[in-house]
Amino acid sequence: LKQFQLYRPTILDALEGQNLTPELQYLPFVESAFNPNAVSHVGAAGLWQIMPATGRTLGLTVDGVVDERYDPSRATYAAAKYFRNSVDKLSETAFENGHTVTPKDLNPFVITSYNYGVAGMRRAVKQVGLN
């Protein structure tokens, strides 16, 4: 909880900057327990447990010298960028399949896409809808 309070202002700023719902601020509780030095056995790292290739896609430097996934601020803004992309793509898929949604409605899908991938969640929305 102390770590959460430390990083919360940056997280809320990043989410607000991408016009995202504040409920997404709690994901690092599950991903890393708000430990910016956390590393998973599959190579995800930092507060948000970002994979190396995903980090690069989101604009983070991830190489043998610098790994910005461990920078709580840079990683937070990268995660917010991921969430924005996920909301946009899932909203588009929902609309194409006859659903009207708000970003908050999509939070469970956005959170699941964080580990499962946006493409996988788009397929799920197409196959079974939003329920």
mmCIF file of C-alpha atoms in Angstrom:
data_model
loop_
_atom_site.group_PDB
_atom_site.id
_atom_site.type_symbol
_atom_site.label_atom_id
_atom_site.label_comp_id
_atom_site.label_asym_id
_atom_site.label_seq_id
_atom_site.Cartn_x
_atom_site.Cartn_y
_atom_site.Cartn_z
ATOM 1 C CA LEU A 1 0.000 0.000 0.000
ATOM 2 C CA LYS A 2 2.917 2.359 0.623
ATOM 3 C CA GLN A 3 4.232 1.697 -2.882
ATOM 4 C CA PHE A 4 0.739 2.214 -4.313
ATOM 5 C CA GLN A 5 0.510 5.630 -2.643
ATOM 6 C CA LEU A 6 3.942 6.531 -3.997
ATOM 7 C CA TYR A 7 3.095 5.723 -7.626
ATOM 8 C CA ARG A 8 -0.626 6.559 -7.639
ATOM 9 C CA PRO A 9 -0.323 10.228 -8.744
ATOM 10 C CA THR A 10 1.763 9.263 -11.787
ATOM 11 C CA ILE A 11 -0.560 6.389 -12.634
ATOM 12 C CA LEU A 12 -3.668 8.559 -12.427
ATOM 13 C CA ASP A 13 -1.987 11.258 -14.531
ATOM 14 C CA ALA A 14 -1.039 8.708 -17.206
ATOM 15 C CA LEU A 15 -4.528 7.191 -17.281
ATOM 16 C CA GLU A 16 -6.189 10.598 -17.400
ATOM 17 C CA GLY A 17 -3.820 11.669 -20.168
ATOM 18 C CA GLN A 18 -5.069 8.762 -22.277
ATOM 19 C CA ASN A 19 -8.723 9.376 -21.277
ATOM 20 C CA LEU A 20 -8.917 6.046 -19.439
ATOM 21 C CA THR A 21 -10.910 5.043 -16.390
ATOM 22 C CA PRO A 22 -9.059 5.225 -13.047
ATOM 23 C CA GLU A 23 -9.976 1.627 -12.160
ATOM 24 C CA LEU A 24 -6.975 0.485 -14.204
ATOM 25 C CA GLN A 25 -4.680 1.942 -11.526
ATOM 26 C CA TYR A 26 -4.997 -1.242 -9.483
ATOM 27 C CA LEU A 27 -3.506 -3.637 -12.049
ATOM 28 C CA PRO A 28 0.054 -3.396 -10.618
ATOM 29 C CA PHE A 29 -1.259 -4.911 -7.362
ATOM 30 C CA VAL A 30 -1.682 -8.135 -9.317
ATOM 31 C CA GLU A 31 1.207 -7.753 -11.739
ATOM 32 C CA SER A 32 4.035 -6.797 -9.358
ATOM 33 C CA ALA A 33 2.619 -5.798 -5.959
ATOM 34 C CA PHE A 34 3.848 -2.315 -6.990
ATOM 35 C CA ASN A 35 7.458 -3.499 -7.023
ATOM 36 C CA PRO A 36 9.278 -1.600 -9.816
ATOM 37 C CA ASN A 37 12.093 -4.191 -9.734
ATOM 38 C CA ALA A 38 9.860 -7.247 -10.168
ATOM 39 C CA VAL A 39 10.859 -9.780 -12.833
ATOM 40 C CA SER A 40 8.756 -12.744 -13.941
ATOM 41 C CA HIS A 41 10.074 -16.115 -15.015
ATOM 42 C CA VAL A 42 9.002 -15.326 -18.606
ATOM 43 C CA GLY A 43 10.857 -12.011 -18.804
ATOM 44 C CA ALA A 44 8.202 -9.452 -17.920
ATOM 45 C CA ALA A 45 9.660 -6.689 -15.782
ATOM 46 C CA GLY A 46 8.856 -3.667 -13.684
ATOM 47 C CA LEU A 47 5.806 -2.278 -11.990
ATOM 48 C CA TRP A 48 3.550 -3.207 -14.914
ATOM 49 C CA GLN A 49 5.323 -6.466 -15.857
ATOM 50 C CA ILE A 50 5.903 -5.446 -19.460
ATOM 51 C CA MET A 51 7.498 -7.939 -21.841
ATOM 52 C CA PRO A 52 10.609 -6.730 -23.720
ATOM 53 C CA ALA A 53 9.055 -6.635 -27.215
ATOM 54 C CA THR A 54 5.899 -4.964 -25.898
ATOM 55 C CA GLY A 55 8.022 -2.362 -24.141
ATOM 56 C CA ARG A 56 9.810 -1.535 -27.366
ATOM 57 C CA THR A 57 6.493 -1.307 -29.218
ATOM 58 C CA LEU A 58 5.281 1.156 -26.579
ATOM 59 C CA GLY A 59 8.352 3.358 -27.011
ATOM 60 C CA LEU A 60 10.469 2.120 -24.110
ATOM 61 C CA THR A 61 14.177 1.495 -24.523
ATOM 62 C CA VAL A 62 14.865 -2.150 -23.747
ATOM 63 C CA ASP A 63 18.390 -3.275 -24.577
ATOM 64 C CA GLY A 64 21.553 -4.580 -22.936
ATOM 65 C CA VAL A 65 22.362 -1.194 -21.394
ATOM 66 C CA VAL A 66 19.017 0.485 -20.648
ATOM 67 C CA ASP A 67 15.735 -1.103 -19.642
ATOM 68 C CA GLU A 68 13.028 1.496 -19.114
ATOM 69 C CA ARG A 69 10.518 -1.130 -18.010
ATOM 70 C CA TYR A 70 12.088 -0.661 -14.573
ATOM 71 C CA ASP A 71 11.434 3.086 -14.609
ATOM 72 C CA PRO A 72 8.071 3.432 -12.834
ATOM 73 C CA SER A 73 7.136 6.667 -14.582
ATOM 74 C CA ARG A 74 8.122 5.673 -18.132
ATOM 75 C CA ALA A 75 6.587 2.215 -17.707
ATOM 76 C CA THR A 76 3.365 3.737 -16.381
ATOM 77 C CA TYR A 77 2.966 6.012 -19.393
ATOM 78 C CA ALA A 78 3.752 3.061 -21.668
ATOM 79 C CA ALA A 79 1.118 0.913 -19.923
ATOM 80 C CA ALA A 80 -1.440 3.721 -20.341
ATOM 81 C CA LYS A 81 -0.568 3.840 -24.037
ATOM 82 C CA TYR A 82 -1.174 0.068 -24.218
ATOM 83 C CA PHE A 83 -4.546 0.455 -22.474
ATOM 84 C CA ARG A 84 -5.600 3.258 -24.858
ATOM 85 C CA ASN A 85 -4.748 1.095 -27.855
ATOM 86 C CA SER A 86 -6.625 -1.831 -26.331
ATOM 87 C CA VAL A 87 -9.740 0.254 -25.617
ATOM 88 C CA ASP A 88 -9.699 1.648 -29.145
ATOM 89 C CA LYS A 89 -9.331 -1.729 -30.840
ATOM 90 C CA LEU A 90 -11.856 -3.474 -28.583
ATOM 91 C CA SER A 91 -14.356 -0.610 -28.997
ATOM 92 C CA GLU A 92 -14.005 -0.926 -32.760
ATOM 93 C CA THR A 93 -14.558 -4.683 -32.608
ATOM 94 C CA ALA A 94 -17.570 -4.307 -30.305
ATOM 95 C CA PHE A 95 -19.090 -1.689 -32.613
ATOM 96 C CA GLU A 96 -18.497 -3.884 -35.685
ATOM 97 C CA ASN A 97 -20.373 -6.661 -33.877
ATOM 98 C CA GLY A 98 -23.396 -4.547 -32.974
ATOM 99 C CA HIS A 99 -22.453 -3.478 -29.441
ATOM 100 C CA THR A 100 -22.334 0.007 -27.989
ATOM 101 C CA VAL A 101 -19.870 0.268 -25.123
ATOM 102 C CA THR A 102 -18.178 2.760 -22.873
ATOM 103 C CA PRO A 103 -14.495 2.461 -21.961
ATOM 104 C CA LYS A 104 -15.517 1.384 -18.451
ATOM 105 C CA ASP A 105 -17.568 -1.479 -19.933
ATOM 106 C CA LEU A 106 -14.414 -2.672 -21.641
ATOM 107 C CA ASN A 107 -12.178 -2.698 -18.539
ATOM 108 C CA PRO A 108 -12.461 -6.468 -17.966
ATOM 109 C CA PHE A 109 -11.512 -7.057 -21.609
ATOM 110 C CA VAL A 110 -8.697 -4.503 -21.507
ATOM 111 C CA ILE A 111 -7.254 -6.066 -18.354
ATOM 112 C CA THR A 112 -7.509 -9.550 -19.844
ATOM 113 C CA SER A 113 -5.862 -8.321 -23.044
ATOM 114 C CA TYR A 114 -2.901 -7.187 -20.961
ATOM 115 C CA ASN A 115 -1.910 -10.830 -20.507
ATOM 116 C CA TYR A 116 -3.821 -12.533 -23.312
ATOM 117 C CA GLY A 117 -3.292 -9.969 -26.063
ATOM 118 C CA VAL A 118 -5.608 -7.560 -27.823
ATOM 119 C CA ALA A 119 -5.987 -9.863 -30.828
ATOM 120 C CA GLY A 120 -7.155 -12.690 -28.581
ATOM 121 C CA MET A 121 -9.703 -10.480 -26.886
ATOM 122 C CA ARG A 122 -10.933 -9.166 -30.229
ATOM 123 C CA ARG A 123 -11.551 -12.782 -31.284
ATOM 124 C CA ALA A 124 -13.386 -13.414 -28.002
ATOM 125 C CA VAL A 125 -15.654 -10.392 -28.498
ATOM 126 C CA LYS A 126 -16.425 -11.549 -32.049
ATOM 127 C CA GLN A 127 -17.169 -15.118 -30.916
ATOM 128 C CA VAL A 128 -19.107 -14.608 -27.675
ATOM 129 C CA GLY A 129 -19.900 -10.908 -27.438
ATOM 130 C CA LEU A 130 -19.410 -8.743 -24.377
ATOM 131 C CA ASN A 131 -21.153 -10.940 -21.840
#
